[in-house]
Short mmCIF file of C-alpha atoms in Angstrom, two decimals:
data_model
loop_
_atom_site.label_atom_id
_atom_site.label_comp_id
_atom_site.label_asym_id
_atom_site.label_seq_id
_atom_site.Cartn_x
_atom_site.Cartn_y
_atom_site.Cartn_z
CA MET A 8 -2.14 13.65 -21.74
CA THR A 9 -5.35 15.16 -23.11
CA GLU A 10 -6.32 18.42 -21.48
CA GLN A 11 -9.63 18.24 -19.64
CA LYS A 12 -12.58 20.24 -20.84
CA PRO A 13 -13.39 22.92 -18.24
CA LEU A 14 -16.66 23.17 -16.34
CA ARG A 15 -16.92 26.90 -15.68
CA VAL A 16 -18.92 27.56 -12.54
CA GLY A 17 -20.80 30.70 -11.54
CA MET A 18 -22.04 30.79 -7.95
CA VAL A 19 -24.80 33.02 -6.55
CA GLY A 20 -24.39 33.75 -2.84
CA TYR A 21 -21.25 33.61 -0.73
CA ALA A 22 -22.21 33.13 2.93
CA PHE A 23 -22.35 29.80 4.83
CA MET A 24 -23.35 27.62 1.87
CA GLY A 25 -21.26 29.68 -0.52
CA ALA A 26 -18.18 28.92 1.54
CA ALA A 27 -18.98 25.20 1.66
CA HIS A 28 -19.63 25.03 -2.09
CA SER A 29 -16.49 27.03 -2.90
CA HIS A 30 -14.40 24.60 -0.87
CA ALA A 31 -16.02 21.68 -2.69
CA TRP A 32 -15.42 23.04 -6.19
CA ARG A 33 -11.74 23.68 -5.35
CA THR A 34 -11.15 20.38 -3.56
CA ALA A 35 -13.00 17.80 -5.67
CA PRO A 36 -10.55 17.68 -8.62
CA ARG A 37 -7.58 17.43 -6.27
CA PHE A 38 -8.74 14.18 -4.66
CA PHE A 39 -10.95 12.62 -7.35
CA ASP A 40 -10.21 11.96 -11.02
CA LEU A 41 -12.91 14.01 -12.70
CA PRO A 42 -13.76 13.95 -16.42
CA LEU A 43 -14.24 17.75 -16.43
CA ALA A 44 -12.12 20.42 -14.76
CA PRO A 45 -14.17 22.70 -12.48
CA GLN A 46 -13.19 26.34 -12.68
CA LEU A 47 -14.32 28.94 -10.15
CA THR A 48 -15.13 31.49 -12.82
CA ALA A 49 -17.40 34.00 -11.07
CA VAL A 50 -19.38 34.61 -7.88
CA ALA A 51 -22.35 36.94 -7.59
CA GLY A 52 -23.70 38.90 -4.62
CA ARG A 53 -25.58 42.15 -4.11
CA ASN A 54 -22.97 43.74 -1.82
CA GLU A 55 -19.97 44.60 -3.99
CA GLU A 56 -17.54 44.92 -1.10
CA GLY A 57 -18.73 41.65 0.41
CA VAL A 58 -18.68 39.66 -2.81
CA ARG A 59 -15.21 40.90 -3.74
CA ALA A 60 -13.90 39.89 -0.32
CA ALA A 61 -15.50 36.46 -0.71
CA ALA A 62 -14.06 36.00 -4.19
CA ALA A 63 -10.58 36.76 -2.92
CA LYS A 64 -10.97 34.50 0.09
CA TYR A 65 -12.49 31.50 -1.69
CA GLY A 66 -10.63 31.71 -4.99
CA TRP A 67 -13.17 32.98 -7.53
CA ASP A 68 -11.78 34.65 -10.65
CA SER A 69 -14.35 37.44 -11.00
CA VAL A 70 -17.48 38.93 -9.44
CA GLU A 71 -20.93 40.16 -10.41
CA THR A 72 -23.37 42.19 -8.32
CA ASP A 73 -26.44 40.95 -10.21
CA TRP A 74 -27.14 37.25 -10.68
CA ARG A 75 -28.76 38.00 -14.03
CA ALA A 76 -25.42 39.18 -15.38
CA LEU A 77 -23.89 35.90 -14.22
CA VAL A 78 -26.55 33.87 -16.05
CA GLU A 79 -26.00 35.88 -19.24
CA ARG A 80 -22.24 35.34 -19.33
CA ASP A 81 -20.93 33.17 -22.17
CA ASP A 82 -18.05 31.89 -20.05
CA ILE A 83 -20.31 30.14 -17.50
CA ASP A 84 -21.43 26.52 -17.90
CA LEU A 85 -23.11 25.92 -14.53
CA ILE A 86 -24.94 28.09 -12.01
CA ASP A 87 -24.60 27.12 -8.34
CA ILE A 88 -27.39 28.65 -6.23
CA CYS A 89 -26.52 29.30 -2.57
CA THR A 90 -29.11 31.96 -1.75
CA PRO A 91 -32.26 32.09 0.42
CA GLY A 92 -35.19 30.02 -0.84
CA ASN A 93 -37.27 32.92 -2.12
CA THR A 94 -34.74 33.48 -4.94
CA HIS A 95 -34.24 29.87 -6.05
CA ALA A 96 -37.01 29.66 -8.62
CA ASP A 97 -36.13 32.83 -10.55
CA ILE A 98 -32.42 32.04 -10.69
CA ALA A 99 -32.77 28.36 -11.55
CA ILE A 100 -35.37 28.87 -14.25
CA ALA A 101 -33.40 31.67 -15.90
CA ALA A 102 -30.20 29.64 -15.78
CA LEU A 103 -31.75 26.49 -17.24
CA GLU A 104 -33.46 28.44 -20.01
CA ALA A 105 -30.09 30.06 -20.79
CA GLY A 106 -28.57 26.61 -21.25
CA LYS A 107 -26.66 26.48 -17.95
CA HIS A 108 -26.53 23.39 -15.74
CA VAL A 109 -27.82 24.11 -12.23
CA LEU A 110 -26.95 23.04 -8.70
CA CYS A 111 -29.56 24.47 -6.31
CA GLU A 112 -29.39 24.35 -2.53
CA LYS A 113 -32.22 22.75 -0.60
CA PRO A 114 -35.10 23.08 -0.06
CA LEU A 115 -35.75 23.52 -3.75
CA ALA A 116 -38.16 26.43 -3.29
CA ASN A 117 -40.49 28.10 -0.81
CA SER A 118 -43.65 26.50 -2.15
CA VAL A 119 -44.88 23.50 -4.09
CA GLU A 120 -46.01 25.79 -6.91
CA GLU A 121 -42.51 27.23 -7.34
CA ALA A 122 -40.94 23.77 -7.12
CA GLU A 123 -43.33 22.45 -9.77
CA LYS A 124 -42.36 25.25 -12.16
CA MET A 125 -38.67 24.59 -11.54
CA THR A 126 -39.13 20.86 -12.12
CA ALA A 127 -41.03 21.38 -15.37
CA VAL A 128 -38.30 23.69 -16.69
CA ALA A 129 -35.60 21.27 -15.52
CA GLU A 130 -37.22 18.32 -17.28
CA ALA A 131 -37.54 20.31 -20.50
CA ALA A 132 -33.91 21.43 -20.23
CA ALA A 133 -32.75 17.84 -19.65
CA GLU A 134 -34.09 16.94 -23.07
CA ARG A 135 -31.58 19.47 -24.44
CA GLY A 136 -28.75 18.05 -22.35
CA VAL A 137 -28.92 20.76 -19.67
CA LEU A 138 -28.91 19.08 -16.26
CA SER A 139 -29.86 20.06 -12.72
CA MET A 140 -29.52 18.77 -9.18
CA CYS A 141 -30.75 19.78 -5.72
CA GLY A 142 -28.15 19.97 -2.96
CA PHE A 143 -29.24 17.49 -0.30
CA SER A 144 -25.62 17.05 0.72
CA TYR A 145 -26.18 14.53 3.54
CA ARG A 146 -26.72 11.87 0.87
CA ARG A 147 -22.96 12.09 0.34
CA THR A 148 -22.02 11.31 3.95
CA PRO A 149 -20.19 7.96 3.63
CA ALA A 150 -22.03 6.37 6.58
CA LEU A 151 -25.45 7.27 5.18
CA ALA A 152 -24.43 6.11 1.70
CA LEU A 153 -23.34 2.83 3.30
CA ALA A 154 -26.70 2.61 5.08
CA LYS A 155 -28.48 2.89 1.74
CA ARG A 156 -26.26 0.16 0.30
CA MET A 157 -27.05 -2.14 3.24
CA VAL A 158 -30.80 -1.54 2.89
CA GLU A 159 -30.61 -2.28 -0.85
CA ASP A 160 -28.66 -5.46 -0.08
CA GLY A 161 -31.50 -6.65 2.17
CA ARG A 162 -29.51 -6.50 5.42
CA LEU A 163 -32.49 -5.01 7.28
CA GLY A 164 -35.23 -7.06 5.63
CA ASP A 165 -38.58 -5.28 5.44
CA ILE A 166 -38.37 -1.88 7.13
CA ARG A 167 -40.97 -1.27 9.84
CA HIS A 168 -39.85 1.91 11.60
CA VAL A 169 -38.15 5.12 10.47
CA ARG A 170 -37.02 7.41 13.30
CA ALA A 171 -35.49 10.74 12.31
CA GLN A 172 -34.32 13.72 14.34
CA TYR A 173 -32.40 16.85 13.46
CA LEU A 174 -31.42 18.68 16.64
CA GLN A 175 -29.54 21.97 16.93
CA ASP A 176 -29.41 24.66 19.62
CA TRP A 177 -28.21 27.85 17.94
CA LEU A 178 -31.55 29.64 18.43
CA SER A 179 -32.05 28.70 22.10
CA ASP A 180 -31.07 32.20 23.24
CA ALA A 181 -34.24 34.28 23.01
CA ASP A 182 -32.09 37.34 22.28
CA ALA A 183 -30.33 35.84 19.27
CA PRO A 184 -30.84 38.38 16.45
CA LEU A 185 -33.41 38.12 13.70
CA THR A 186 -31.95 36.74 10.45
CA TRP A 187 -33.40 35.79 7.07
CA ARG A 188 -33.82 32.21 8.30
CA LEU A 189 -36.54 33.49 10.66
CA ASP A 190 -38.44 35.34 7.93
CA LYS A 191 -40.95 33.11 6.15
CA SER A 192 -40.99 35.34 3.06
CA LYS A 193 -37.30 34.53 2.52
CA SER A 194 -36.85 31.06 4.03
CA GLY A 195 -40.24 29.45 3.42
CA SER A 196 -40.25 27.79 6.85
CA GLY A 197 -38.05 27.42 9.91
CA SER A 198 -36.59 24.25 11.33
CA LEU A 199 -38.97 22.28 9.11
CA GLY A 200 -37.46 23.36 5.78
CA ASP A 201 -34.00 24.34 6.98
CA ILE A 202 -33.04 21.06 8.63
CA GLY A 203 -36.14 18.84 8.59
CA ALA A 204 -35.97 18.71 4.80
CA HIS A 205 -32.62 16.93 5.09
CA SER A 206 -34.16 14.25 7.30
CA ILE A 207 -37.09 13.78 4.93
CA ASP A 208 -34.82 13.40 1.91
CA ALA A 209 -32.38 11.06 3.67
CA ALA A 210 -35.16 8.84 5.01
CA GLN A 211 -36.86 8.53 1.62
CA TRP A 212 -33.58 8.02 -0.24
CA ILE A 213 -32.19 5.34 2.07
CA THR A 214 -35.44 3.38 2.37
CA GLY A 215 -36.42 3.77 -1.27
CA ARG A 216 -39.94 4.72 -0.09
CA THR A 217 -41.83 7.99 -0.25
CA ILE A 218 -43.83 9.60 2.53
CA THR A 219 -47.54 9.38 1.68
CA GLY A 220 -49.13 11.12 4.65
CA VAL A 221 -48.37 13.00 7.87
CA SER A 222 -49.82 14.28 11.14
CA ALA A 223 -47.86 17.29 12.33
CA LEU A 224 -47.25 19.92 14.99
CA LEU A 225 -45.27 23.17 14.52
CA GLU A 226 -44.22 25.42 17.37
CA THR A 227 -42.64 28.88 17.61
CA PHE A 228 -41.14 29.39 21.06
CA VAL A 229 -39.80 32.93 20.57
CA THR A 230 -42.14 35.14 18.56
CA GLU A 231 -39.91 38.22 18.22
CA ARG A 232 -36.18 38.86 18.22
CA PRO A 233 -33.72 41.78 18.19
CA LEU A 234 -33.21 43.40 14.80
CA ALA A 235 -29.50 43.93 15.47
CA GLY A 236 -26.73 42.28 17.39
CA ASP A 237 -23.43 40.45 17.22
CA PHE A 238 -23.72 37.67 14.65
CA VAL A 239 -21.81 34.48 15.40
CA GLY A 240 -22.19 31.53 13.05
CA LEU A 241 -25.87 31.15 12.17
CA GLY A 242 -27.02 32.92 15.33
CA GLY A 243 -25.40 35.33 17.75
CA HIS A 244 -26.35 37.71 20.52
CA GLY A 245 -28.73 40.64 20.20
CA GLY A 246 -29.65 43.52 22.43
CA SER A 247 -32.67 42.68 24.59
CA ASP A 248 -33.54 46.38 24.99
CA GLY A 249 -33.38 47.35 21.29
CA PRO A 250 -36.05 47.18 18.58
CA LYS A 251 -37.38 43.75 17.70
CA GLY A 252 -39.06 42.12 14.72
CA PRO A 253 -41.48 39.20 14.37
CA VAL A 254 -40.38 35.60 13.91
CA THR A 255 -42.64 34.22 11.18
CA VAL A 256 -41.41 30.61 10.98
CA ASP A 257 -41.50 27.51 13.15
CA ASP A 258 -38.85 26.91 15.79
CA ALA A 259 -39.65 23.20 16.04
CA ALA A 260 -41.47 20.64 13.92
CA LEU A 261 -42.82 17.20 14.89
CA PHE A 262 -44.70 14.78 12.69
CA THR A 263 -45.62 11.16 12.29
CA ALA A 264 -45.59 9.69 8.82
CA ARG A 265 -46.63 6.73 6.73
CA PHE A 266 -44.30 5.57 3.96
CA SER A 267 -45.26 3.84 0.75
CA GLY A 268 -44.89 0.09 0.51
CA ASN A 269 -42.48 -1.91 -1.61
CA HIS A 270 -41.75 -0.17 -4.92
CA ASP A 271 -43.90 2.78 -3.82
CA ALA A 272 -46.99 0.59 -3.96
CA GLY A 273 -48.31 1.60 -0.53
CA THR A 274 -51.74 3.01 0.11
CA ASP A 275 -52.81 6.40 1.35
CA GLN A 276 -54.38 7.19 4.70
CA GLN A 277 -57.94 8.33 5.07
CA ALA A 278 -58.66 11.80 6.42
CA ASP A 279 -58.92 10.39 9.96
CA GLY A 280 -55.47 8.80 9.72
CA THR A 281 -56.67 5.22 9.31
CA SER A 282 -55.39 3.14 6.45
CA GLY A 283 -57.15 3.26 3.13
CA GLY A 284 -56.02 -0.31 2.43
CA ASP A 285 -53.23 -2.65 3.45
CA ALA A 286 -50.70 -0.56 5.35
CA THR A 287 -47.60 -2.19 3.91
CA GLY A 288 -45.19 0.72 4.26
CA PRO A 289 -43.07 1.68 7.27
CA ILE A 290 -44.25 4.18 9.85
CA GLY A 291 -42.06 7.11 10.78
CA ILE A 292 -41.57 9.85 13.32
CA PHE A 293 -39.66 13.07 12.59
CA GLU A 294 -38.43 15.90 14.76
CA ALA A 295 -36.57 19.06 13.81
CA THR A 296 -35.60 21.85 16.20
CA ARG A 297 -33.02 24.58 16.69
CA PHE A 298 -33.80 24.73 20.44
CA ALA A 299 -32.26 21.45 21.70
CA LEU A 300 -29.64 22.78 24.11
CA GLY A 301 -26.39 20.84 23.86
CA ARG A 302 -27.17 19.38 20.44
CA LYS A 303 -25.04 21.10 17.82
CA ASN A 304 -25.79 19.17 14.62
CA ALA A 305 -27.43 15.92 15.69
CA MET A 306 -28.85 14.76 12.38
CA ARG A 307 -30.02 11.29 13.43
CA LEU A 308 -31.66 8.46 11.56
CA GLU A 309 -32.63 4.99 12.77
CA LEU A 310 -34.26 2.23 10.73
CA ASN A 311 -35.74 -0.94 12.24
CA GLY A 312 -36.45 -3.88 9.94
CA THR A 313 -37.35 -7.55 10.17
CA LYS A 314 -33.69 -8.66 9.98
CA GLY A 315 -31.84 -5.81 11.64
CA SER A 316 -31.49 -2.13 12.46
CA LEU A 317 -29.27 0.79 11.50
CA ALA A 318 -28.63 3.97 13.48
CA PHE A 319 -26.69 7.11 12.55
CA ASP A 320 -25.87 10.41 14.27
CA PHE A 321 -23.99 13.11 12.37
CA GLU A 322 -22.27 14.20 15.57
CA ASP A 323 -20.44 10.88 15.19
CA MET A 324 -20.49 11.04 11.41
CA ASN A 325 -17.76 8.52 10.62
CA SER A 326 -19.60 5.60 12.19
CA LEU A 327 -22.76 3.60 11.60
CA GLN A 328 -24.48 1.41 14.19
CA PHE A 329 -25.77 -1.94 12.91
CA TYR A 330 -27.78 -4.64 14.66
CA ASP A 331 -27.97 -8.02 12.94
CA ALA A 332 -30.85 -10.10 14.31
CA SER A 333 -29.33 -13.31 12.94
CA LEU A 334 -26.62 -13.08 15.62
CA GLU A 335 -27.16 -13.84 19.28
CA PRO A 336 -30.05 -11.68 20.59
CA ASP A 337 -27.86 -10.14 23.26
CA ALA A 338 -25.11 -9.13 20.82
CA GLY A 339 -26.56 -5.61 20.52
CA PHE A 340 -25.51 -2.97 18.03
CA ARG A 341 -22.00 -3.02 16.61
CA LYS A 342 -20.15 0.07 15.48
CA ILE A 343 -18.94 0.20 11.88
CA MET A 344 -16.17 2.73 11.32
CA VAL A 345 -16.96 3.99 7.82
CA THR A 346 -13.39 4.76 6.78
CA GLU A 347 -12.46 1.66 4.78
CA PRO A 348 -11.58 1.90 1.07
CA SER A 349 -14.59 -0.31 0.34
CA HIS A 350 -16.98 2.25 1.80
CA PRO A 351 -18.61 4.98 -0.33
CA TYR A 352 -16.27 7.84 -1.28
CA THR A 353 -13.62 7.06 1.35
CA ALA A 354 -10.98 5.43 -0.89
CA ASN A 355 -10.04 8.85 -2.28
CA TRP A 356 -9.22 10.33 1.10
CA TRP A 357 -7.12 9.20 4.07
CA PRO A 358 -5.85 5.88 5.44
CA THR A 359 -8.34 3.71 7.33
CA GLY A 360 -9.47 5.25 10.60
CA HIS A 361 -8.77 8.85 9.61
CA GLY A 362 -12.22 10.41 9.58
CA LEU A 363 -13.89 12.91 7.31
CA GLY A 364 -15.78 16.12 8.15
CA TYR A 365 -18.86 18.15 7.27
CA GLU A 366 -17.25 19.72 4.21
CA HIS A 367 -16.58 16.38 2.51
CA GLY A 368 -20.26 15.83 1.73
CA PHE A 369 -20.20 18.90 -0.50
CA THR A 370 -17.04 17.66 -2.22
CA HIS A 371 -18.71 14.32 -2.95
CA GLN A 372 -21.74 16.22 -4.25
CA VAL A 373 -19.52 18.00 -6.77
CA VAL A 374 -17.91 14.69 -7.78
CA ASP A 375 -21.27 13.05 -8.47
CA LEU A 376 -22.60 16.10 -10.29
CA VAL A 377 -19.55 16.49 -12.55
CA ASN A 378 -19.57 12.79 -13.44
CA ALA A 379 -23.29 12.93 -14.27
CA ILE A 380 -22.89 16.01 -16.46
CA HIS A 381 -20.03 14.40 -18.37
CA ALA A 382 -22.05 11.21 -18.87
CA GLY A 383 -25.18 13.12 -19.87
CA GLU A 384 -27.11 11.41 -17.07
CA GLN A 385 -29.63 12.89 -14.65
CA PRO A 386 -27.86 13.78 -11.39
CA SER A 387 -29.43 12.70 -8.11
CA PRO A 388 -31.35 14.13 -6.37
CA SER A 389 -33.20 15.64 -9.30
CA PHE A 390 -35.53 18.60 -9.08
CA ALA A 391 -38.36 16.05 -9.22
CA ASP A 392 -36.95 14.34 -6.12
CA ALA A 393 -36.72 17.71 -4.38
CA LEU A 394 -40.29 18.54 -5.44
CA GLN A 395 -41.48 15.43 -3.61
CA VAL A 396 -39.73 16.65 -0.45
CA GLN A 397 -41.42 20.03 -0.96
CA LYS A 398 -44.78 18.29 -1.05
CA VAL A 399 -44.04 16.61 2.28
CA LEU A 400 -43.11 19.99 3.77
CA ALA A 401 -46.40 21.42 2.51
CA ALA A 402 -48.36 18.50 3.96
CA VAL A 403 -46.68 19.01 7.34
CA GLU A 404 -47.62 22.70 7.36
CA ALA A 405 -51.18 21.89 6.28
CA SER A 406 -51.61 19.29 9.02
CA ALA A 407 -50.14 21.54 11.70
CA GLY A 408 -52.51 24.32 10.63
CA ASN A 409 -55.50 21.98 10.91
CA ALA A 410 -55.20 20.67 14.48
CA SER A 411 -52.70 17.98 13.41
CA ARG A 412 -55.30 16.12 11.34
CA TRP A 413 -53.94 13.54 8.91
CA GLN A 414 -52.78 15.08 5.65
CA ASN A 415 -52.04 13.04 2.56
CA VAL A 416 -48.98 14.12 0.58
CA GLU A 417 -49.90 15.39 -2.85
CA LYS A 418 -49.20 12.80 -5.52
CA GLU A 419 -47.40 13.38 -8.77
CA THR A 420 -49.65 14.46 -11.61
CA PRO A 421 -50.17 11.48 -13.96
#
């Protein structure tokens, strides 16, 4: 048996996403036949004690306390970026220019300008065989991948409505401590970019259409939070009597949207929100919040077409609801358990009916990335795909800052 060529991974960051990515790199080759052998070569973090503890816990061979040293190492083939958004551009650009493949967590950057620079460098690197991908991991949820397959197979007909929500509640306590996710200089935005970006990407990917314009509202319910406290998960409990700092991001985001028509041939909206031509694309409504008490990770998506509808909720992630209009009108939605060997990714896991979890999306992401690198093909989503999501985020912020007036999404430069 021929020994596999290694894919030596260096990861920057070791918190929530670092743990998920570490698990994925370790697990993928044990359940999937990969053409390259991922190796957890090194992890980087600024806190030496913290990064050494993470390396020991997650199985990394060595550590660095400066990401630049990681990029410069000759024994690293790929840089995996799991840090706050304000660092993505510098790390990704340096890694690509050093000839390293890149996996970068979403959203790609904190601004369209940064995302454009990253995309330009990524496209130039791809010509040299150096590849990159943005980590919109929900694309690898089997039920959502099945939804995309069903849309492509015409099971819904022409899509009319897109309805997307991402609901969490971990910030509902006004005394939850201030973290980097509440600092715009580090995170770029709040619920909009943190979780709303997932909904935007999933909706565009599954429908095959891009968002061309939005009308938006952003809200910050709690404007300052304790600077210290007991951290639990993403949130925690702070001291209400101690010093506080400002929250500089949105707590909730709402926007309506127009999608492009078939093959992205739709028309833009005028400044007043009316159609600039034949409105052939679907209409959409999006909501993202971290203040929905009782909702823990309700990433929901519903599509209504001329032949049927699909509905998904990540809190019931192993199932997909499907309504087929060709059946009796009173038949209603039927539940598809997405655990059959014929469904995306599931054949490599457990017997039918034995569900998967949150972590499996990251494993599938590694599988797709490794296969693409070996084949010399552009992984999906590309930095260009992620740039388009960044442009939607920017349009939402622009609309919300202008009394919710209609805002066209910036087009790609010809």
